[in-house]
C-alpha positions as a Python dict, from the first residue, in 0.01 Angstrom:
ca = {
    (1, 'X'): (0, 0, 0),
    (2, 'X'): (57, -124, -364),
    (3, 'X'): (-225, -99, -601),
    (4, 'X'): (-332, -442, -758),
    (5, 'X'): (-306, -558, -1143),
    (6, 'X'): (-469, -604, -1410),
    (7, 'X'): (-389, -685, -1787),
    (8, 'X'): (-483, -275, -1872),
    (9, 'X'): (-166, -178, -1604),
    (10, 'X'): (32, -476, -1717),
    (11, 'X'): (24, -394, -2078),
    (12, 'X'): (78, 5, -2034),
    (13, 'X'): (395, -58, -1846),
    (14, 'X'): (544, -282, -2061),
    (15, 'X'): (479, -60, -2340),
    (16, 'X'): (599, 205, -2163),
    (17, 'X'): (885, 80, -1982),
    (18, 'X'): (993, -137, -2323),
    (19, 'X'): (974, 251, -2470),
    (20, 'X'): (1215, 366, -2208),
    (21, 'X'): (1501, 68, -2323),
    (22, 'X'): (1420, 136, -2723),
    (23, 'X'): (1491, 487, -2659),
    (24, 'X'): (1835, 434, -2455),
    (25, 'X'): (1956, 250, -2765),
    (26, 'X'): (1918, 480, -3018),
    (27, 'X'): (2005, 783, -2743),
    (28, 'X'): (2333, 969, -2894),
    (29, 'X'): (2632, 863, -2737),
    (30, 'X'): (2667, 1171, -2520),
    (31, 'X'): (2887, 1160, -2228),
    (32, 'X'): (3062, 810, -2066),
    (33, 'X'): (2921, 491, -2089),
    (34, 'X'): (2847, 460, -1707),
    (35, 'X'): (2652, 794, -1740),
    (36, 'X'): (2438, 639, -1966),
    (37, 'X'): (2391, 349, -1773),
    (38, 'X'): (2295, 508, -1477),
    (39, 'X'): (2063, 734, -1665),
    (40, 'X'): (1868, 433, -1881),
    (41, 'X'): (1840, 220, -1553),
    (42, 'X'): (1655, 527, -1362),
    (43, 'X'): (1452, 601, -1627),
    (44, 'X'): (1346, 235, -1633),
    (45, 'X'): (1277, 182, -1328),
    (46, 'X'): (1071, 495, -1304),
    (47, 'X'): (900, 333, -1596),
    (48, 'X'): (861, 6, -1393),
    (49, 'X'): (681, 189, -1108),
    (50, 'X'): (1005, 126, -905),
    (51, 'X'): (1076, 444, -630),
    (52, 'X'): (1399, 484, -469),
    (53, 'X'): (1428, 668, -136),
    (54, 'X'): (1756, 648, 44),
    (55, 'X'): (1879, 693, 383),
    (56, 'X'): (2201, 784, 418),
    (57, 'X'): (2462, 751, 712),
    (58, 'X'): (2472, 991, 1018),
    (59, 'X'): (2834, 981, 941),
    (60, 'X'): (2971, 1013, 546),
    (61, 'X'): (3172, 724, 380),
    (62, 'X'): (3553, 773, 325),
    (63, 'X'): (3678, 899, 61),
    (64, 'X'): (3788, 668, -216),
    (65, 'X'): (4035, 954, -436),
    (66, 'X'): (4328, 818, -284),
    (67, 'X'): (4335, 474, -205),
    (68, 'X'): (4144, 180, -250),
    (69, 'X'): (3791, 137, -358),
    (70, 'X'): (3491, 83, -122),
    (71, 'X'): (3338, -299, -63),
    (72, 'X'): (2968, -268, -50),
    (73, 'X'): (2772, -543, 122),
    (74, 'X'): (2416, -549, 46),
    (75, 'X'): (2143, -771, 120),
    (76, 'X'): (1924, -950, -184),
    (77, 'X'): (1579, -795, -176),
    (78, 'X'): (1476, -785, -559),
    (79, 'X'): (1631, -911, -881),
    (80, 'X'): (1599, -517, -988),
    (81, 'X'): (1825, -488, -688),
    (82, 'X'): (2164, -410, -908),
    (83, 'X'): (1971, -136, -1119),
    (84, 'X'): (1862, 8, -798),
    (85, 'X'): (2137, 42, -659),
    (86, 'X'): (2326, 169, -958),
    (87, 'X'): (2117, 469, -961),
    (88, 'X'): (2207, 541, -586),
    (89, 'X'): (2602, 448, -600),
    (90, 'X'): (2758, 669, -822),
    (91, 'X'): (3067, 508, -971),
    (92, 'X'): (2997, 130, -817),
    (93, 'X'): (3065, -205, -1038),
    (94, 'X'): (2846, -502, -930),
    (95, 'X'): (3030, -789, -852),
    (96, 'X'): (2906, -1108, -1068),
    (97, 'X'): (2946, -1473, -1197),
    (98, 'X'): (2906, -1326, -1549),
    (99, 'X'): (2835, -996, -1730),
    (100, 'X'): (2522, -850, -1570),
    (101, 'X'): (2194, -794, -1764),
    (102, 'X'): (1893, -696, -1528),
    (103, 'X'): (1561, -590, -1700),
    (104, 'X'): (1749, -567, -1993),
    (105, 'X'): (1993, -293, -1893),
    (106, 'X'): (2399, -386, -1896),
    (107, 'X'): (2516, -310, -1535),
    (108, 'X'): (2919, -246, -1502),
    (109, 'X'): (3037, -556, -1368),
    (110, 'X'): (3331, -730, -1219),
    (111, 'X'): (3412, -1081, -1215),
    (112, 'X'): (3301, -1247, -872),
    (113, 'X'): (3609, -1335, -779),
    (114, 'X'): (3865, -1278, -442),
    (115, 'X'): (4137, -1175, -713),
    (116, 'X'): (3904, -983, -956),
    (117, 'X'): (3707, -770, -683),
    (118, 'X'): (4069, -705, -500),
    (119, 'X'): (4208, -595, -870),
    (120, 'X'): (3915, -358, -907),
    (121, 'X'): (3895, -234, -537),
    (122, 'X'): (4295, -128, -569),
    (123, 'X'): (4246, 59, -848),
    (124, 'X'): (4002, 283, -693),
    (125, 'X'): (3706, 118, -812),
    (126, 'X'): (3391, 36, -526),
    (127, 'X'): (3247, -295, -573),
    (128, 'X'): (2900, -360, -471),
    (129, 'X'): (2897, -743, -396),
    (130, 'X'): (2550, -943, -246),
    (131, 'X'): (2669, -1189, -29),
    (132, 'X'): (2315, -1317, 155),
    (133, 'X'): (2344, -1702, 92),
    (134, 'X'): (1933, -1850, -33),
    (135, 'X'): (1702, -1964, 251),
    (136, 'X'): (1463, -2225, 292),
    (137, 'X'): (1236, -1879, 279),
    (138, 'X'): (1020, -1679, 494),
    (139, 'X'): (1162, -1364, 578),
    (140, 'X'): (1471, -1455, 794),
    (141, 'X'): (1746, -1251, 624),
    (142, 'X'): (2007, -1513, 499),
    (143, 'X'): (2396, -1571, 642),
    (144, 'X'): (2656, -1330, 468),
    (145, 'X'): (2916, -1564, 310),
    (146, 'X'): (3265, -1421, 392),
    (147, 'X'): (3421, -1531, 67),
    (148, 'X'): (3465, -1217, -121),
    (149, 'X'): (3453, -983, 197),
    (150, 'X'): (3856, -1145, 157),
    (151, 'X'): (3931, -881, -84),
    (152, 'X'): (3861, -608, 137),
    (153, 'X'): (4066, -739, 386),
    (154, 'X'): (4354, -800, 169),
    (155, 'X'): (4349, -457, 5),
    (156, 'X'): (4236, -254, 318),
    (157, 'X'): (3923, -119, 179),
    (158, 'X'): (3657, 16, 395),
    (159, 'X'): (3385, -234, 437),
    (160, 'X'): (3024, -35, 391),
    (161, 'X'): (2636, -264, 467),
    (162, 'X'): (2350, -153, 278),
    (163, 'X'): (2030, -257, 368),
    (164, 'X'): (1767, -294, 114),
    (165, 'X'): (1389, -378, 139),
    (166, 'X'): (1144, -367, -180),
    (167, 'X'): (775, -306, -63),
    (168, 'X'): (542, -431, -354),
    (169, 'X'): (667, -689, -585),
    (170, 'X'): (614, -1101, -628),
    (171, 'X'): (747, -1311, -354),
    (172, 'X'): (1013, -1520, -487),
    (173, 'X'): (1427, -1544, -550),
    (174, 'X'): (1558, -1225, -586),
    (175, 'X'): (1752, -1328, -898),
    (176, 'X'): (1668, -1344, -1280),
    (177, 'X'): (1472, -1085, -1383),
    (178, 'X'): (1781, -1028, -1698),
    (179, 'X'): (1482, -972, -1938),
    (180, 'X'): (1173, -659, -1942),
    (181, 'X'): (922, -875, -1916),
    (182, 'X'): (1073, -1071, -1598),
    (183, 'X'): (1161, -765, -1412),
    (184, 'X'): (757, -702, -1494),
    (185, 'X'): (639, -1001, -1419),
    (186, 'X'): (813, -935, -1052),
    (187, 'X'): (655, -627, -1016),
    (188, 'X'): (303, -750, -1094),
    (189, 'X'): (211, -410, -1239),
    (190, 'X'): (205, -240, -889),
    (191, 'X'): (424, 64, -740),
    (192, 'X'): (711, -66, -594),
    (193, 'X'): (926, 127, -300),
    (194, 'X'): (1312, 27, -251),
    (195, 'X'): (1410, 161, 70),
    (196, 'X'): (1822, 151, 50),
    (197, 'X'): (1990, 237, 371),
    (198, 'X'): (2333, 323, 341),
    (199, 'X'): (2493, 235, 654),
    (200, 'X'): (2802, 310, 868),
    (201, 'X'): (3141, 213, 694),
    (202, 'X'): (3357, -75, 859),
    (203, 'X'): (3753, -53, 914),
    (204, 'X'): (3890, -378, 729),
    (205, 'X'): (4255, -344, 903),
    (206, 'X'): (4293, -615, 1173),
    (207, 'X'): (3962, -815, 1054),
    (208, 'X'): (3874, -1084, 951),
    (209, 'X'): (3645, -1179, 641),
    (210, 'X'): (3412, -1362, 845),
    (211, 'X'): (3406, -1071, 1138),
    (212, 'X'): (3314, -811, 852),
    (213, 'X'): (3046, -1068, 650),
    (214, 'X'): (2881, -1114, 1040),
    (215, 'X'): (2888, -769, 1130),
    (216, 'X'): (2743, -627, 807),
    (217, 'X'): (2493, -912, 852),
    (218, 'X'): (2353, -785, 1146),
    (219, 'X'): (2368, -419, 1053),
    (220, 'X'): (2162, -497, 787),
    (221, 'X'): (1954, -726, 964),
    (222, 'X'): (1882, -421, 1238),
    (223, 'X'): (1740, -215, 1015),
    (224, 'X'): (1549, -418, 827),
    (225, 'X'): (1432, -602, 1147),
    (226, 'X'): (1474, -928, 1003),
    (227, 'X'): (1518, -1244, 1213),
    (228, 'X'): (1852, -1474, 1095),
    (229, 'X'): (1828, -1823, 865),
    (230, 'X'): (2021, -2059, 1136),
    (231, 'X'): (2133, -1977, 1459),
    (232, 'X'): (2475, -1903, 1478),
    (233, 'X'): (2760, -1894, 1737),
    (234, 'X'): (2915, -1559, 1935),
    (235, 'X'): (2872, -1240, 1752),
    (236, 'X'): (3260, -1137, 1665),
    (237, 'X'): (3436, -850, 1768),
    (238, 'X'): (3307, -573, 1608),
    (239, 'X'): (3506, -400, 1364),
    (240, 'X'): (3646, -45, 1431),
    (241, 'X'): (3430, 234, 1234),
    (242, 'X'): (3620, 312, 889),
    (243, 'X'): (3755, 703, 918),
    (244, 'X'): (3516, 943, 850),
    (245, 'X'): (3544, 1154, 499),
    (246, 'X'): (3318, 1418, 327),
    (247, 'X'): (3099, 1307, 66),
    (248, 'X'): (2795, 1409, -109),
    (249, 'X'): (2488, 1391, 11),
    (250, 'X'): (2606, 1297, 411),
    (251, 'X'): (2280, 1400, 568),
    (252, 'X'): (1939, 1300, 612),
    (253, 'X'): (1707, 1067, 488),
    (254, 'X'): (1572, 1021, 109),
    (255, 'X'): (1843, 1177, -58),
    (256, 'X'): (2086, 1034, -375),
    (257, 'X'): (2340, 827, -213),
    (258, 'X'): (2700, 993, -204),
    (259, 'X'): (2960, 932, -506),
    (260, 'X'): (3221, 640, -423),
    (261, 'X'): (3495, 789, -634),
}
């Protein structure tokens, strides 16, 4: 349960979580610029009341050393979703229209495009991208558009769903919170909890783009137990399972998420 608001709470985390982004900027350059990116968007979202717990797969992503990247397909839950999941996918871009800014923070970013995300994906790079097209609302979980799922396909990346929920926060779109007081306005000045469950990678060899966008649409959809926006047609075939590799982190619930490169 989420405690309610008032002006007092409001104030004191804005203060403190404003703190928390003056302090990042005049933090010594020390170490890489992703490092520090990671770093300042936990410690704001700790200052947010945000939690992260994740849930990890049963079986461990491939490995991304050799070969291409990893396409992660994730479900819109928040607009802190990018900083939240920045602080659980070590070494991840987010794939966007335009340089991301999300409660202030600069999030690694790749342009949203088939050639850009394929670029990035065969240099090694994972790509977090949130395909969930907008709703009419309620809490049907919208269609996965298949458009950049292409660039797995065309570089043979493994295809990995995450499922996110938020419990706490303002009902709304779960876009535009670029500024500190937006991402606190969504929060209302309650705890939040962002339950991420990493889910079992899909092989992108002999698929399709719309076989992988349905299939990680209704992985994500079974574990968040969400109904679907429109009714679609047949289920696909489902894709084979993506080899198995060691990674950090492989077992058990509430744990960091593993490293993608």
């Amino acid at each position: 349960m989420t405690r309610p608001s008032s002006p007092t709470t409001d104030g004191s985390r804005l203060l403190r979580a404003g703190a928390v982004l003056a302090a990042e900027r005049l933090r010594p350059p020390v170490g890489d610029a992703r490092r520090r990116t990671v770093c300042g968007a936990a410690r704001l979202l700790t200052g947010l009341g945000v939690r992260v717990a994740v849930h990890v797969p049963a079986e461990a992503w491939p490995r991304t050393r050799t070969g291409p990247g990893l396409l992660l397909v994730a479900n819109s839950a928040s607009p802190l979703d990018p900083l939240v999941l920045l602080t659980v996918l070590r070494g991840v871009v987010v794939a966007a229209p335009a340089p991301e800014r999300v409660a202030g923070v600069p999030c690694p970013s790749v342009r949203a495009t088939v050639a850009d995300v394929a670029a990035a994906l065969a240099r090694g790079t994972s790509v977090l991208v949130r395909p969930e097209l907008p709703t009419d609302g309620g809490t049907a979980l919208g269609r996965f558009s298949p458009d950049l799922l292409a660039a797995a396909v065309a570089t043979g990346a493994p295809v990995c769903p995450v499922a996110v929920r938020c419990s706490g926060g303002a009902p709304g779109p779960a876009s535009g919170a670029r500024s500190l007081r937006a991402a606190l306005r969504w929060t209302g000045g309650a705890d939040v909890l962002a339950d991420v469950h990493l889910l079992p990678a899909l092989s992108s060899a002999g698929a399709t783009p719309q076989e992988l966008a349905t299939t990680a649409e209704y992985a994500v959809a079974a574990v968040l137990g969400a109904g679907h926006a429109a009714a679609g047609g047949p289920r696909p075939p489902r894709p084979s399972p993506a080899r198995r590799g060691a990674l950090d982190g492989a077992g058990g619930g509430g744990q960091r998420g593993p490293a993608t490169r």
